[in-house]
XYZ file of C-alpha atoms in Angstrom:
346
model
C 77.583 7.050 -26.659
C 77.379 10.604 -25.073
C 80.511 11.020 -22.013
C 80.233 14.558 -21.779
C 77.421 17.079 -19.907
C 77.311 20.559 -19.732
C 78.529 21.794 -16.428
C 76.629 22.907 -13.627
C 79.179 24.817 -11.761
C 82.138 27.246 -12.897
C 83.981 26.117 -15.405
C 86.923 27.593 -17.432
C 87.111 25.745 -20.285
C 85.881 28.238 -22.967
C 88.045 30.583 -21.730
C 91.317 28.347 -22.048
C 90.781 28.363 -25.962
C 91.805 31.709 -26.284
C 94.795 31.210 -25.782
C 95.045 29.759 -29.130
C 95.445 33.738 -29.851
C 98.481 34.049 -28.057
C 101.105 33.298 -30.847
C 99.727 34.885 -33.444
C 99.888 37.996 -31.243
C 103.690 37.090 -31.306
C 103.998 37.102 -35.047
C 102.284 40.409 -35.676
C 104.861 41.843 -32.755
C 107.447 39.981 -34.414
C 106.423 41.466 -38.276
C 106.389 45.345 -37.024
C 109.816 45.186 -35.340
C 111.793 43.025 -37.966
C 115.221 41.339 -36.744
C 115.419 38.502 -34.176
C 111.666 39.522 -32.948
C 110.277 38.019 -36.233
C 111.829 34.517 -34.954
C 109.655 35.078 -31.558
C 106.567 33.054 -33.057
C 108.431 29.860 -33.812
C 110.988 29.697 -31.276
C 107.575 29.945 -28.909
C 105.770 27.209 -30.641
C 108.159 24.437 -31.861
C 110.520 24.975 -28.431
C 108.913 26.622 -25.131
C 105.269 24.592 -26.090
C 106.838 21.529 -27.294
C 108.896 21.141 -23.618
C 105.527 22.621 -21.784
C 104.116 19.695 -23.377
C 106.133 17.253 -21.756
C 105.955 18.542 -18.573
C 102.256 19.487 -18.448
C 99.372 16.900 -17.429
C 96.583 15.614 -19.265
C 93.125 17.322 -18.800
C 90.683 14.086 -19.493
C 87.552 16.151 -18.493
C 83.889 15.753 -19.973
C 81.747 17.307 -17.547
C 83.306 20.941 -17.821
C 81.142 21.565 -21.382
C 79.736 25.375 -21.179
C 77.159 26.631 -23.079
C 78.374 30.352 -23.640
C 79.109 32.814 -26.093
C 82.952 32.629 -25.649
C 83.405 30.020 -28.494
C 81.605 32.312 -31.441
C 83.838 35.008 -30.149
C 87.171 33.383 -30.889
C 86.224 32.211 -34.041
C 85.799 35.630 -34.473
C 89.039 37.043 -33.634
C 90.986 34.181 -35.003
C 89.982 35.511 -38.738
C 90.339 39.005 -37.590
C 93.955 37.894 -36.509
C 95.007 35.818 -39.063
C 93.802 39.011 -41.269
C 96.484 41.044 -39.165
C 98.852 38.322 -39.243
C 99.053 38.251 -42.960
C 98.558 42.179 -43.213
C 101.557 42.772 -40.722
C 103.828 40.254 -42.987
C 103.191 42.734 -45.835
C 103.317 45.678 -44.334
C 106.710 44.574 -42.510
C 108.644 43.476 -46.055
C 107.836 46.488 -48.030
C 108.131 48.937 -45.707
C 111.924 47.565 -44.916
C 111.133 46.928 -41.163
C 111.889 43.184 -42.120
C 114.445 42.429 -44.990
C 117.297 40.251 -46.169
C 117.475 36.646 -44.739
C 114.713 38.009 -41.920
C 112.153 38.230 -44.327
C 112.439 33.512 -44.372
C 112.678 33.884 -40.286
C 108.923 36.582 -40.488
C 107.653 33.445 -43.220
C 108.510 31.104 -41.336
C 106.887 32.273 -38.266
C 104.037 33.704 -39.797
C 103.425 30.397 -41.664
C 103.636 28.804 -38.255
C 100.717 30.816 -36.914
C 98.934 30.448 -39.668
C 99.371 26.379 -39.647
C 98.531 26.356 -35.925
C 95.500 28.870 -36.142
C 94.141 29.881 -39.160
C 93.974 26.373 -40.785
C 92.478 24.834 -37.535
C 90.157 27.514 -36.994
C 89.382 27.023 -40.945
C 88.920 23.050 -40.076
C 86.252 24.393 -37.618
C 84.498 26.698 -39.273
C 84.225 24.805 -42.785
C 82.116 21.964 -41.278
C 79.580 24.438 -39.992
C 76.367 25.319 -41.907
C 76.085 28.597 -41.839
C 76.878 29.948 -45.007
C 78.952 33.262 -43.321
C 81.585 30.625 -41.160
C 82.030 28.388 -43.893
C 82.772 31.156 -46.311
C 84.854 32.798 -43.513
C 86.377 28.971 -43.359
C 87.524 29.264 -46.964
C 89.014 33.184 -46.319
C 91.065 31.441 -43.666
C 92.042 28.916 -46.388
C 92.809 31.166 -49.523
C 95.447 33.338 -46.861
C 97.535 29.795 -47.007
C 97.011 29.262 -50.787
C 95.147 26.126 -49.991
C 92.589 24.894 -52.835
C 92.158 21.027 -51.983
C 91.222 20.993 -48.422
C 87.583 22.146 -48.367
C 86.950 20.003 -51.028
C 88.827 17.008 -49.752
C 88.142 16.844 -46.338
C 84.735 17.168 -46.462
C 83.763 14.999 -49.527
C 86.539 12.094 -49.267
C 88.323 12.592 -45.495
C 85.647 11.999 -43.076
C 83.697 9.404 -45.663
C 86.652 6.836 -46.088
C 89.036 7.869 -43.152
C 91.057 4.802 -42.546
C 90.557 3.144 -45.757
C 92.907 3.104 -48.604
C 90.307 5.614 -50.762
C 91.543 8.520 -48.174
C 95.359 9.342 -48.640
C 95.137 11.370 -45.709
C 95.048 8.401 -43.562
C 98.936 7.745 -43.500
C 99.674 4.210 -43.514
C 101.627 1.915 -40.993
C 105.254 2.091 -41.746
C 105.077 5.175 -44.066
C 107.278 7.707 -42.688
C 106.289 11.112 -42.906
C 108.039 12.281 -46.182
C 106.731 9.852 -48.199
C 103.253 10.569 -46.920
C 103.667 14.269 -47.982
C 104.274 13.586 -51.081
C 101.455 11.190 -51.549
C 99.008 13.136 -49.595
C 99.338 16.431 -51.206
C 99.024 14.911 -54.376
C 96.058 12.186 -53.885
C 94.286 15.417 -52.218
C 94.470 17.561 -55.202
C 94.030 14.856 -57.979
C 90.726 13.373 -55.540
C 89.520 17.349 -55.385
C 89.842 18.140 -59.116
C 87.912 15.007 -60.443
C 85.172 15.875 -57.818
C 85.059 19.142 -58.860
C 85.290 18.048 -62.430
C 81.800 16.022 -61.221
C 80.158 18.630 -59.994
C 81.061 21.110 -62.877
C 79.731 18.410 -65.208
C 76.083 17.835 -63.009
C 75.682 21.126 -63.486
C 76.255 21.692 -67.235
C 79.310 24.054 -66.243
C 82.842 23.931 -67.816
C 84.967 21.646 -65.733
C 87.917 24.608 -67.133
C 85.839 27.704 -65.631
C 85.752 29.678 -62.229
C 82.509 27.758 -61.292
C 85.369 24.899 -60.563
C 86.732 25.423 -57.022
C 90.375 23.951 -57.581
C 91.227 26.602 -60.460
C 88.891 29.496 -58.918
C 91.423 29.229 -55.700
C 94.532 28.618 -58.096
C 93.580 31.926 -60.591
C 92.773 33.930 -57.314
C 96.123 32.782 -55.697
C 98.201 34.356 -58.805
C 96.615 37.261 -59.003
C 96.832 38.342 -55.367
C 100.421 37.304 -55.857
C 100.931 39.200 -59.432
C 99.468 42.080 -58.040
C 100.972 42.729 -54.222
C 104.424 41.785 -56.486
C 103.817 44.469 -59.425
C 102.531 46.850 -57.251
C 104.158 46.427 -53.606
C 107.100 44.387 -53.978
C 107.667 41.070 -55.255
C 109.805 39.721 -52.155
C 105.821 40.545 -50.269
C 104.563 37.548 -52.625
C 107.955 35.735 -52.062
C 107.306 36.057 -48.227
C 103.293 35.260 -48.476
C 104.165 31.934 -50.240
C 106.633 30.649 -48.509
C 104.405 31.071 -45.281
C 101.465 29.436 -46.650
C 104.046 26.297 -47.664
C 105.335 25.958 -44.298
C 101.521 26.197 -43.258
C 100.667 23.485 -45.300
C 103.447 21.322 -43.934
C 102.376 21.797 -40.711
C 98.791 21.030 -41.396
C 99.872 17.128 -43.580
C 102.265 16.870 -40.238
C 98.993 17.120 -37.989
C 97.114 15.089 -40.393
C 99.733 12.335 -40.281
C 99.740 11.625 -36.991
C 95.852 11.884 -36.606
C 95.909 8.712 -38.600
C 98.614 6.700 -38.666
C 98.286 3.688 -38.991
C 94.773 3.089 -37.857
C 92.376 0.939 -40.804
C 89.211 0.029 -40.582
C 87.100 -1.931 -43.277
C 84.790 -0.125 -46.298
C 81.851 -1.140 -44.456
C 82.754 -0.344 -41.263
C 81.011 3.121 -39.704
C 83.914 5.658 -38.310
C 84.114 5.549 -34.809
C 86.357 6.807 -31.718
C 88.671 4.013 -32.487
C 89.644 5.571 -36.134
C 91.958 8.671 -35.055
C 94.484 9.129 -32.851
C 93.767 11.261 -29.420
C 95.423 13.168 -27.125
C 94.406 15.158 -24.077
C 98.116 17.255 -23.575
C 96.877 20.463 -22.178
C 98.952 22.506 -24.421
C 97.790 20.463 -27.669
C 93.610 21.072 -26.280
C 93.858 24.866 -25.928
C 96.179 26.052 -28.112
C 94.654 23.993 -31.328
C 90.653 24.584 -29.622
C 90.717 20.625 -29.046
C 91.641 19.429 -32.415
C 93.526 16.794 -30.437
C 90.279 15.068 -29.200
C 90.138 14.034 -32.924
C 88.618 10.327 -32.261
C 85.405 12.453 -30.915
C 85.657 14.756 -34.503
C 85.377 11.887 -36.940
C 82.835 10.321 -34.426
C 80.764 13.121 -34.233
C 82.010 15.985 -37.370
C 79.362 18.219 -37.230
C 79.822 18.311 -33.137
C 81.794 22.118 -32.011
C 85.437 22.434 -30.863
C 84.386 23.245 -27.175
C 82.139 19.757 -27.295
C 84.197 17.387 -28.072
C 84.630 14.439 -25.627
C 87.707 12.447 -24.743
C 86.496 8.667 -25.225
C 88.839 5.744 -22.737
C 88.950 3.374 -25.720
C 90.213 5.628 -27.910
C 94.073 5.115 -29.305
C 96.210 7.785 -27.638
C 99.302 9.377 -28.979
C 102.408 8.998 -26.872
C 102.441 13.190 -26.968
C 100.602 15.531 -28.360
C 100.916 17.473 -31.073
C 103.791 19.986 -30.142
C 105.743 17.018 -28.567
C 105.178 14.772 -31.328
C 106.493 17.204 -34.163
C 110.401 16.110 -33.759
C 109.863 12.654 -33.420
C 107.284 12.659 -36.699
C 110.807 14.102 -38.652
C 112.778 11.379 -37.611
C 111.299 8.107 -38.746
C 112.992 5.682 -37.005
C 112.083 7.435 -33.442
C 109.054 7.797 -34.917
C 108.313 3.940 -35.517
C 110.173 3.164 -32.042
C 107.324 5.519 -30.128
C 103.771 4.558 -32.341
C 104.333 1.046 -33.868
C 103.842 -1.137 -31.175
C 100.612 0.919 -29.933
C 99.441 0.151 -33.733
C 100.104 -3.692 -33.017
C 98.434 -3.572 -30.129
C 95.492 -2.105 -31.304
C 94.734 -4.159 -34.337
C 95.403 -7.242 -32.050
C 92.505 -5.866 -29.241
C-alpha cells in the first residue's frame, strides 16, 4: 500500500526540514558567548517547541512528496553542523568563554542538539547504501560516543521490532526508567555477540579493532585522553556529558516509538508496529522521524517520503509534547494505556 504521490504543483515540504538546523544554530551561538546564552538551545527545545506543539495542528499530507535536491543538501549541513556544534563546545571550555557550572548548562544543550539532530540525521543516513552517508552516519554517531546503535538497529531493531528479541520495543506497563536501563544494556550485550559473530565468520579476533563495539570504545578514549592531556580535561568532561544526555534523549524517542505495541515472530512489520504522529513541530524539526509506522514499513524508504498511514496507532503528542509526560509514569500510563487496549482489542 502506496498513500503518497509526488506533487504536481508547489510544494514546501523539503524546505520545512531545514528547520531541523535551527537549534543547533542556537547551541553554537550559545557555546561562543558562554553564560545564560549557552542555556538558549534547551530552553528552545524542551519549552518554546514543546508548548508550539500543543498549540500547532497536524499536517496529515501525502500528496506534497517533491523530488528535489533539497533533502541531500540538509543531510549535508546537518554533519557539517553537528561538526561545529561539537567544535564550538571545545573551543568555548578551553578558551574560558564558558566555565564553572556553565560548562553542564553548554553540555546540556549541546547534547540536546546533538540528540535531536545529529543522531536522527545519523538514523537516516545509516540505512542508506552508499558507502560515503553511511560512513558519514557513523561520524554523526562516534560525536555522541555511541557504539551499539549501528549495529543494533540495523541487525536486531527493524528484524524483531515488537517482539520480545528487540529490547528497544519498550513493553506495556514499563515506565521509562526501567526501560533505560534494560535497553541500553540488551543493545550493547545483542551488538557485541553479533559482532563477536561476525569477527568469528571471518577468522578475525572477536578482541581486535576489526570488532565494531571496541573499535568505537578504543576510539572514544583516545579522543577523550587526548583533547584532556592536551586541551583541557573539563573539554572531555563537557564532550561526555553531552553525548549522555544525547543518548537519553535518543532511548526517550525510542520508547515511545514502541510502547507497548507486539506483534507475533511470524508476523511481517507493518504500519501498525510503531507509534505515529503528524505534530508539525515533531515532522520538521526531527525530518519526519515521527511518521515512524511508515519507517519500519518501508526502512530503506527517505525521510522526505515517508507517508502518514489512517490505521496507524497515533501518539496523544508528539515528540516534544510527549517528553514530560514519558518522565512521569503515572501521567504517562493515564495518556497511552488505554490507546494500547484498544488497539490489541481492534
Amino acid at each position: 500500500m502506496d498513500l503518497g504521490t509526488v506533487s504536481k504543483k508547489k510544494s514546501f515540504r523539503n524546505w520545512k526540514y531545514f528547520l531541523n538546523l535551527f537549534p543547533i544554530s542556537l547551541v553554537i551561538y550559545g557555546n561562543m558567548n558562554g553564560g545564560w546564552y549557552t542555556l538558549m538551545n534547551f530552553l528552545f527545545t524542551f519549552a518554546i517547541l514543546g508548548i508550539a506543539e500543543i498549540l500547532l495542528p497536524e499536517d496529515h499530507r501525502n500528496d506534497d512528496i517533491v523530488d528535489d535536491e533539497l533533502p541531500e543538501i540538509l543531510m549535508y549541513l546537518s554533519v557539517l553542523a553537528q561538526f561545529l556544534s561539537i567544535s564550538s563546545l571545545i573551543y568555548g571550555v578551553y578558551s574560558g568563554i564558558i566555565k564553572d557550572n556553565w560548562i553542564l548548562a553548554a553540555a546540556i544543550s549541546t547534547g540536546t542538539s546533538s540528540g535531536t539532530l545529529a543522531i536522527v540525521v545519523a538514523h537516516e543516513l545509516i540505512h542508506r547504501k552508499e558507502k560515503t552517508w553511511n560512513f558519514a552516519g557513523r561520524f554523526l554517531l562516534f560525536s555522541v560516543f555511541n557504539p551499539y546503535f549501528y549495529v543494533h538497529h540495523l541487525r536486531i531493531h527493524h528484524k524483531y521490532v515488537g517482539t520480545n528479541e528487540d529490547p528497544v520495543s519498550a513493553k506495556f506497563g514499563e515506565n521509562y526508567y526501567h526501560y533505560l536501563i534494560r535497553s541500553v544494556s540488551g543493545q550493547l550485550k545483542q551488538s557485541f555477540q553479533l559482532e563477536q559473530k561476525r569477527c568469528l565468520s571471518k577468522g578475525k579476533s572477536i578482541f581486535s579493532l576489526h570488532n565494531y563495539i571496541l573499535s568505537c570504545l578504543v576510539g572514544y578514549i583516545l579522543v577523550l585522553t587526548i583533547l584532556g592531556y592536551f586541551i583541557a580535561w573539563e573539554v572531555s568532561i563537557a564532550l561526555l556529558l553531552q553525548a549522555l544526555f544525547a543518548n537519553i534523549l535518543l532511548e526517550y524517542t525510542n520508547y515511545i516509538e514502541h510502547y507497548g505495541l507486539s506483534r507475533k515472530d511470524n508476523e511481517r512489520v507493518d504500519e501498525r508496529h510503531s507509534w505515529q504522529s503528524d505534530k508539525l513541530i515533531s515532522r520538521f524539526f526531527l525530518i519526519d522521524l515521527s511518521r515512524h509506522s511508515d519507517h519500519h514499513f518501508h526502512a530503506a524508504k527517505p525521510f522526505n517520503k515517508l507517508l502518514s498511514y489512517p490505521n496507524s496507532p497515533v501518539l496523544p503528542g508528539g515528540y516534544a509534547s510527549m517528553l514530560l509526560p514519558a518522565l512521569i509514569p503515572p501521567l504517562w500510563f493515564s495518556l497511552v494505556n488505554n490507546k494500547c487496549r484498544e488497539i490489541a482489542e481492534s
